[in-house]
């Protein structure tokens, strides 16, 4: 099993990142504030526009450490990558697999059905632990129908339509899962570019972190993260990473954001308006989320398929391995991540 290493998140806009021997060093206003050996990390993610030395970039490429640049709000800018490595035979099989409409539709159906299943489990757990609200019961029943439909559709356009209806149903009742600070964290459905409320700002931020880690996992096992199965292909978009993100959104994204609110780890003072109707996180809020995210990734669960105790941070890697087995022809079907 792969070892779970750290991801270094750089949130200070005045930071400068450079190498010193085999160490990554961060300085602010020419003063060293942090130092870590390159062998102890698997990725560096920066927010804002900090400087980065060419020597540090080469060090990252030599040790296969991903280096990603995001805006202060968490939107993807770029990712520095060294020479293409990995199994060229696997990538050739992946491209052939992607051209097979039947195979990709079957795999996409399983991914989206898993996403809807995980939506249902989140709502069912809340109903069990708190209150059997009528609107939650109705949503759970609707999601079960959408889950079954997702496994029966005959084309990807119909699958996208089913996925959209399921997401609308789920997000319409998500406010019921906010048990603390309800008046301060209002949520009226998913929105972005820019997010119009604090909940959406956090969801977009966490989804971006997760998509970046899934991209790294796919590349680690030798797959092309840009050759999608369900999401349409676009230059510069890691479509396959977005595919696998679907089955993790509820478990790793939504639950995480809800827990931050309900545990009062974030408060209204952690957000500020941007423009006429946008909301962004403060620098301190991003630091809180990153710290909590790193802690969450170290928690362990029993993986529902492998039956092994697994750090949550390795879940994207395991799913990438399972997908590569399907593409190689070593498995009959891809087994998505399902919440138990």
Short mmCIF file of C-alpha atoms in Angstrom, two decimals:
data_model
loop_
_atom_site.label_atom_id
_atom_site.label_comp_id
_atom_site.label_asym_id
_atom_site.label_seq_id
_atom_site.Cartn_x
_atom_site.Cartn_y
_atom_site.Cartn_z
CA UNK A 1 0.00 0.00 0.00
CA UNK A 2 1.22 3.47 -0.83
CA UNK A 3 2.37 5.64 2.12
CA UNK A 4 0.28 8.72 2.85
CA UNK A 5 2.58 11.73 2.61
CA UNK A 6 1.81 15.38 3.31
CA UNK A 7 0.71 18.01 0.86
CA UNK A 8 2.27 21.39 1.55
CA UNK A 9 -0.32 24.18 1.25
CA UNK A 10 1.08 27.70 0.88
CA UNK A 11 -1.58 30.30 1.71
CA UNK A 12 0.52 33.43 2.29
CA UNK A 13 0.39 35.69 -0.80
CA UNK A 14 3.86 37.13 -0.05
CA UNK A 15 5.51 33.73 0.23
CA UNK A 16 8.48 32.75 -1.91
CA UNK A 17 9.27 29.04 -2.32
CA UNK A 18 12.76 27.80 -3.15
CA UNK A 19 15.10 24.84 -2.67
CA UNK A 20 17.98 24.49 -0.26
CA UNK A 21 19.70 21.21 -0.94
CA UNK A 22 16.94 18.59 -0.75
CA UNK A 23 14.65 20.84 1.26
CA UNK A 24 11.68 23.02 0.35
CA UNK A 25 11.97 26.42 2.02
CA UNK A 26 9.36 29.16 2.32
CA UNK A 27 10.32 32.75 3.04
CA UNK A 28 8.20 35.85 3.58
CA UNK A 29 9.82 39.27 3.16
CA UNK A 30 13.18 37.48 2.80
CA UNK A 31 12.78 35.73 6.17
CA UNK A 32 12.68 31.93 6.35
CA UNK A 33 9.45 30.75 7.95
CA UNK A 34 9.23 27.07 7.00
CA UNK A 35 11.44 24.21 5.87
CA UNK A 36 10.67 20.57 5.00
CA UNK A 37 12.59 17.77 3.25
CA UNK A 38 11.27 17.08 -0.24
CA UNK A 39 10.99 13.37 0.56
CA UNK A 40 8.33 14.10 3.20
CA UNK A 41 5.78 15.58 0.81
CA UNK A 42 3.94 14.43 -2.29
CA UNK A 43 2.61 17.78 -3.47
CA UNK A 44 2.75 21.56 -3.09
CA UNK A 45 -0.38 23.66 -3.58
CA UNK A 46 -0.14 27.45 -3.55
CA UNK A 47 -2.93 30.00 -3.18
CA UNK A 48 -2.50 33.46 -4.61
CA UNK A 49 0.57 34.34 -6.63
CA UNK A 50 3.70 33.51 -4.60
CA UNK A 51 7.07 33.31 -6.25
CA UNK A 52 8.69 29.96 -6.95
CA UNK A 53 12.29 29.36 -7.98
CA UNK A 54 13.20 27.30 -11.06
CA UNK A 55 15.44 25.23 -8.80
CA UNK A 56 12.45 24.30 -6.62
CA UNK A 57 10.48 23.34 -9.72
CA UNK A 58 13.27 21.00 -10.85
CA UNK A 59 13.53 19.51 -7.35
CA UNK A 60 9.80 18.77 -7.44
CA UNK A 61 10.08 17.15 -10.86
CA UNK A 62 13.08 15.04 -9.79
CA UNK A 63 11.18 13.67 -6.79
CA UNK A 64 7.80 13.45 -8.55
CA UNK A 65 6.21 16.05 -6.27
CA UNK A 66 3.26 17.82 -7.90
CA UNK A 67 3.30 21.63 -7.89
CA UNK A 68 -0.07 23.35 -8.37
CA UNK A 69 -1.04 27.00 -8.48
CA UNK A 70 -4.52 28.18 -7.44
CA UNK A 71 -6.10 31.62 -7.11
CA UNK A 72 -6.65 32.99 -3.57
CA UNK A 73 -10.24 31.68 -3.82
CA UNK A 74 -9.08 28.19 -4.81
CA UNK A 75 -9.70 28.20 -8.56
CA UNK A 76 -7.17 26.21 -10.59
CA UNK A 77 -4.52 28.16 -12.52
CA UNK A 78 -1.81 25.71 -13.54
CA UNK A 79 0.07 22.58 -12.62
CA UNK A 80 3.79 22.07 -13.22
CA UNK A 81 4.66 18.60 -14.42
CA UNK A 82 7.90 16.97 -15.51
CA UNK A 83 8.42 14.52 -18.38
CA UNK A 84 5.59 12.08 -19.02
CA UNK A 85 6.23 8.89 -17.07
CA UNK A 86 4.28 5.77 -16.21
CA UNK A 87 2.97 2.86 -18.20
CA UNK A 88 2.54 3.85 -21.84
CA UNK A 89 0.76 0.53 -22.49
CA UNK A 90 -1.84 1.43 -19.86
CA UNK A 91 -2.39 4.86 -21.39
CA UNK A 92 -2.80 3.30 -24.83
CA UNK A 93 -5.45 0.97 -23.40
CA UNK A 94 -7.06 3.98 -21.70
CA UNK A 95 -7.41 5.85 -25.00
CA UNK A 96 -8.89 2.76 -26.62
CA UNK A 97 -11.25 2.36 -23.66
CA UNK A 98 -12.32 6.00 -23.93
CA UNK A 99 -13.29 5.49 -27.57
CA UNK A 100 -15.61 2.62 -26.64
CA UNK A 101 -19.05 4.15 -26.06
CA UNK A 102 -20.47 1.04 -24.41
CA UNK A 103 -17.61 0.62 -21.91
CA UNK A 104 -17.49 4.29 -20.97
CA UNK A 105 -21.27 4.49 -20.56
CA UNK A 106 -21.28 1.47 -18.25
CA UNK A 107 -18.48 2.89 -16.10
CA UNK A 108 -20.05 6.36 -16.06
CA UNK A 109 -23.37 4.87 -14.94
CA UNK A 110 -21.65 3.16 -12.02
CA UNK A 111 -19.88 6.38 -11.00
CA UNK A 112 -23.02 8.52 -11.09
CA UNK A 113 -25.14 5.85 -9.38
CA UNK A 114 -22.49 5.75 -6.64
CA UNK A 115 -22.63 9.53 -6.33
CA UNK A 116 -26.41 9.43 -5.88
CA UNK A 117 -26.11 6.52 -3.44
CA UNK A 118 -23.68 8.57 -1.35
CA UNK A 119 -26.09 11.51 -1.42
CA UNK A 120 -28.78 9.21 -0.01
CA UNK A 121 -26.55 7.84 2.74
CA UNK A 122 -25.63 11.35 3.93
CA UNK A 123 -29.33 12.19 4.26
CA UNK A 124 -30.18 8.82 5.82
CA UNK A 125 -27.49 9.21 8.47
CA UNK A 126 -28.79 12.64 9.42
CA UNK A 127 -32.33 11.30 9.63
CA UNK A 128 -31.16 8.47 11.88
CA UNK A 129 -28.99 10.66 14.15
CA UNK A 130 -31.17 13.76 14.37
CA UNK A 131 -34.70 13.98 13.06
CA UNK A 132 -36.78 12.18 10.39
CA UNK A 133 -37.86 15.37 8.64
CA UNK A 134 -40.54 14.86 5.95
CA UNK A 135 -38.55 16.76 3.31
CA UNK A 136 -35.53 14.51 3.90
CA UNK A 137 -37.64 11.37 3.59
CA UNK A 138 -39.05 12.65 0.31
CA UNK A 139 -35.58 13.49 -1.02
CA UNK A 140 -34.24 10.07 -0.02
CA UNK A 141 -37.05 8.35 -1.92
CA UNK A 142 -36.48 10.51 -5.01
CA UNK A 143 -32.75 9.85 -4.94
CA UNK A 144 -33.34 6.10 -4.86
CA UNK A 145 -35.37 6.43 -8.08
CA UNK A 146 -32.65 8.57 -9.68
CA UNK A 147 -30.02 6.02 -8.64
CA UNK A 148 -31.93 3.22 -10.35
CA UNK A 149 -32.49 5.38 -13.43
CA UNK A 150 -28.77 6.15 -13.63
CA UNK A 151 -28.03 2.45 -13.96
CA UNK A 152 -30.57 2.05 -16.77
CA UNK A 153 -30.02 5.05 -19.09
CA UNK A 154 -28.86 4.30 -22.61
CA UNK A 155 -26.77 7.40 -23.33
CA UNK A 156 -24.59 9.91 -21.50
CA UNK A 157 -26.87 12.88 -22.14
CA UNK A 158 -29.66 11.09 -20.26
CA UNK A 159 -27.18 10.24 -17.53
CA UNK A 160 -26.19 13.89 -17.20
CA UNK A 161 -29.86 14.82 -16.96
CA UNK A 162 -30.44 12.26 -14.20
CA UNK A 163 -27.35 13.41 -12.33
CA UNK A 164 -28.52 17.02 -12.53
CA UNK A 165 -31.97 16.18 -11.14
CA UNK A 166 -30.41 14.19 -8.31
CA UNK A 167 -28.04 17.02 -7.41
CA UNK A 168 -30.89 19.56 -7.40
CA UNK A 169 -32.93 17.30 -5.10
CA UNK A 170 -30.01 16.76 -2.73
CA UNK A 171 -28.93 20.38 -2.49
CA UNK A 172 -32.53 21.53 -1.97
CA UNK A 173 -32.55 19.80 1.44
CA UNK A 174 -28.90 20.36 2.38
CA UNK A 175 -29.81 23.38 4.59
CA UNK A 176 -31.60 20.96 6.93
CA UNK A 177 -28.23 19.38 7.71
CA UNK A 178 -26.88 22.66 9.08
CA UNK A 179 -27.75 22.35 12.77
CA UNK A 180 -25.67 25.26 14.13
CA UNK A 181 -25.32 28.87 12.94
CA UNK A 182 -28.28 28.35 10.61
CA UNK A 183 -29.05 32.06 10.28
CA UNK A 184 -25.41 32.85 9.44
CA UNK A 185 -24.88 30.07 6.91
CA UNK A 186 -27.84 30.17 4.56
CA UNK A 187 -27.77 27.95 1.50
CA UNK A 188 -30.19 28.18 -1.41
CA UNK A 189 -28.66 25.73 -3.84
CA UNK A 190 -25.32 25.25 -5.52
CA UNK A 191 -23.76 28.27 -7.21
CA UNK A 192 -20.25 29.31 -8.23
CA UNK A 193 -18.18 31.77 -10.30
CA UNK A 194 -18.44 33.53 -7.93
CA UNK A 195 -20.03 31.67 -5.00
CA UNK A 196 -22.82 33.77 -3.54
CA UNK A 197 -22.70 32.49 0.03
CA UNK A 198 -20.22 31.09 2.54
CA UNK A 199 -21.35 27.48 2.12
CA UNK A 200 -20.80 27.54 -1.63
CA UNK A 201 -17.44 29.27 -1.17
CA UNK A 202 -16.26 26.42 1.05
CA UNK A 203 -17.72 23.70 -1.18
CA UNK A 204 -15.94 25.08 -4.26
CA UNK A 205 -12.67 25.38 -2.32
CA UNK A 206 -12.79 21.81 -0.99
CA UNK A 207 -13.86 20.35 -4.36
CA UNK A 208 -10.80 22.03 -5.91
CA UNK A 209 -8.47 20.54 -3.29
CA UNK A 210 -9.96 17.12 -3.85
CA UNK A 211 -9.82 17.36 -7.66
CA UNK A 212 -6.14 18.25 -7.43
CA UNK A 213 -5.43 15.20 -5.26
CA UNK A 214 -7.41 12.91 -7.57
CA UNK A 215 -5.40 14.22 -10.52
CA UNK A 216 -2.19 13.31 -8.71
CA UNK A 217 -3.55 9.86 -7.86
CA UNK A 218 -4.47 9.14 -11.48
CA UNK A 219 -1.06 10.22 -12.71
CA UNK A 220 0.62 8.12 -10.02
CA UNK A 221 -0.98 4.92 -11.31
CA UNK A 222 -0.13 5.86 -14.90
CA UNK A 223 -3.47 7.15 -16.21
CA UNK A 224 -4.08 10.31 -18.22
CA UNK A 225 -6.15 12.53 -15.90
CA UNK A 226 -7.38 14.58 -18.87
CA UNK A 227 -8.98 11.71 -20.81
CA UNK A 228 -12.44 11.65 -19.21
CA UNK A 229 -15.17 9.03 -19.26
CA UNK A 230 -18.24 11.04 -18.26
CA UNK A 231 -17.15 14.68 -18.41
CA UNK A 232 -16.62 16.03 -21.90
CA UNK A 233 -13.05 16.65 -23.03
CA UNK A 234 -11.75 20.21 -22.90
CA UNK A 235 -8.21 21.55 -23.25
CA UNK A 236 -6.70 22.07 -19.82
CA UNK A 237 -9.46 20.27 -17.89
CA UNK A 238 -8.65 17.09 -15.95
CA UNK A 239 -11.90 15.42 -17.03
CA UNK A 240 -11.08 11.98 -15.60
CA UNK A 241 -10.29 13.55 -12.22
CA UNK A 242 -13.68 15.26 -12.34
CA UNK A 243 -15.26 11.89 -13.10
CA UNK A 244 -13.83 10.28 -9.96
CA UNK A 245 -14.59 13.43 -7.97
CA UNK A 246 -18.31 12.71 -8.38
CA UNK A 247 -18.30 9.70 -6.06
CA UNK A 248 -16.35 11.62 -3.39
CA UNK A 249 -18.27 14.92 -3.35
CA UNK A 250 -20.78 14.00 -0.62
CA UNK A 251 -18.43 12.00 1.62
CA UNK A 252 -15.22 14.04 1.44
CA UNK A 253 -16.59 17.43 0.41
CA UNK A 254 -20.09 18.11 1.72
CA UNK A 255 -19.73 16.31 5.06
CA UNK A 256 -16.47 18.13 5.68
CA UNK A 257 -18.01 21.56 5.09
CA UNK A 258 -21.08 20.74 7.18
CA UNK A 259 -18.90 19.61 10.07
CA UNK A 260 -16.90 22.85 9.98
CA UNK A 261 -20.12 24.84 10.30
CA UNK A 262 -21.82 22.63 12.87
CA UNK A 263 -18.71 22.44 15.06
CA UNK A 264 -18.31 26.23 14.78
CA UNK A 265 -14.83 25.85 13.35
CA UNK A 266 -15.79 28.59 10.90
CA UNK A 267 -17.88 31.67 11.68
CA UNK A 268 -19.35 34.53 9.62
CA UNK A 269 -16.23 36.61 10.32
CA UNK A 270 -14.24 34.14 8.16
CA UNK A 271 -15.89 35.46 4.99
CA UNK A 272 -16.05 38.76 3.17
CA UNK A 273 -17.96 40.10 0.18
CA UNK A 274 -16.40 40.30 -3.26
CA UNK A 275 -18.02 42.42 -5.95
CA UNK A 276 -21.77 42.94 -5.98
CA UNK A 277 -22.94 39.48 -4.92
CA UNK A 278 -19.90 37.25 -4.39
CA UNK A 279 -18.48 35.85 -1.14
CA UNK A 280 -14.89 34.76 -0.55
CA UNK A 281 -12.99 33.23 2.35
CA UNK A 282 -10.47 35.28 4.32
CA UNK A 283 -6.83 34.19 4.50
CA UNK A 284 -7.40 32.90 8.03
CA UNK A 285 -10.41 30.88 6.86
CA UNK A 286 -8.36 29.17 4.15
CA UNK A 287 -5.76 28.26 6.77
CA UNK A 288 -8.46 26.76 9.00
CA UNK A 289 -9.85 24.68 6.14
CA UNK A 290 -6.44 23.47 5.02
CA UNK A 291 -5.48 22.44 8.58
CA UNK A 292 -8.79 20.64 9.10
CA UNK A 293 -8.46 19.01 5.66
CA UNK A 294 -5.04 17.61 6.50
CA UNK A 295 -6.35 16.23 9.79
CA UNK A 296 -9.35 14.67 8.06
CA UNK A 297 -7.12 12.89 5.53
CA UNK A 298 -5.24 11.12 8.32
CA UNK A 299 -8.41 9.54 9.72
CA UNK A 300 -8.82 5.86 8.87
CA UNK A 301 -11.79 3.86 7.63
CA UNK A 302 -12.34 0.30 6.43
CA UNK A 303 -12.48 0.56 2.66
CA UNK A 304 -15.82 -0.92 1.51
CA UNK A 305 -14.20 -2.92 -1.31
CA UNK A 306 -10.68 -3.83 -0.16
CA UNK A 307 -11.86 -4.36 3.46
CA UNK A 308 -8.55 -2.88 4.65
CA UNK A 309 -8.01 -0.07 7.15
CA UNK A 310 -7.16 2.92 4.97
CA UNK A 311 -6.33 6.58 5.61
CA UNK A 312 -9.00 8.75 4.00
CA UNK A 313 -6.30 10.61 2.12
CA UNK A 314 -5.49 7.44 0.14
CA UNK A 315 -9.05 6.87 -1.11
CA UNK A 316 -8.44 8.68 -4.45
CA UNK A 317 -5.34 6.52 -5.01
CA UNK A 318 -7.25 3.29 -4.34
CA UNK A 319 -10.04 4.29 -6.74
CA UNK A 320 -7.48 5.21 -9.38
CA UNK A 321 -5.96 1.73 -9.00
CA UNK A 322 -9.38 0.08 -9.32
CA UNK A 323 -10.09 2.10 -12.46
CA UNK A 324 -6.73 1.14 -13.97
CA UNK A 325 -7.59 -2.55 -13.35
CA UNK A 326 -10.81 -2.12 -15.30
CA UNK A 327 -9.02 -0.38 -18.16
CA UNK A 328 -6.33 -3.09 -18.30
CA UNK A 329 -9.03 -5.74 -18.51
CA UNK A 330 -8.08 -7.24 -15.13
CA UNK A 331 -11.54 -6.49 -13.67
CA UNK A 332 -14.98 -6.95 -15.19
CA UNK A 333 -16.28 -3.62 -13.90
CA UNK A 334 -15.02 -0.54 -12.11
CA UNK A 335 -16.07 -0.58 -8.43
CA UNK A 336 -16.84 2.99 -7.27
CA UNK A 337 -16.54 4.23 -3.69
CA UNK A 338 -19.78 3.66 -1.79
CA UNK A 339 -20.54 4.95 1.70
CA UNK A 340 -21.77 2.17 3.96
#
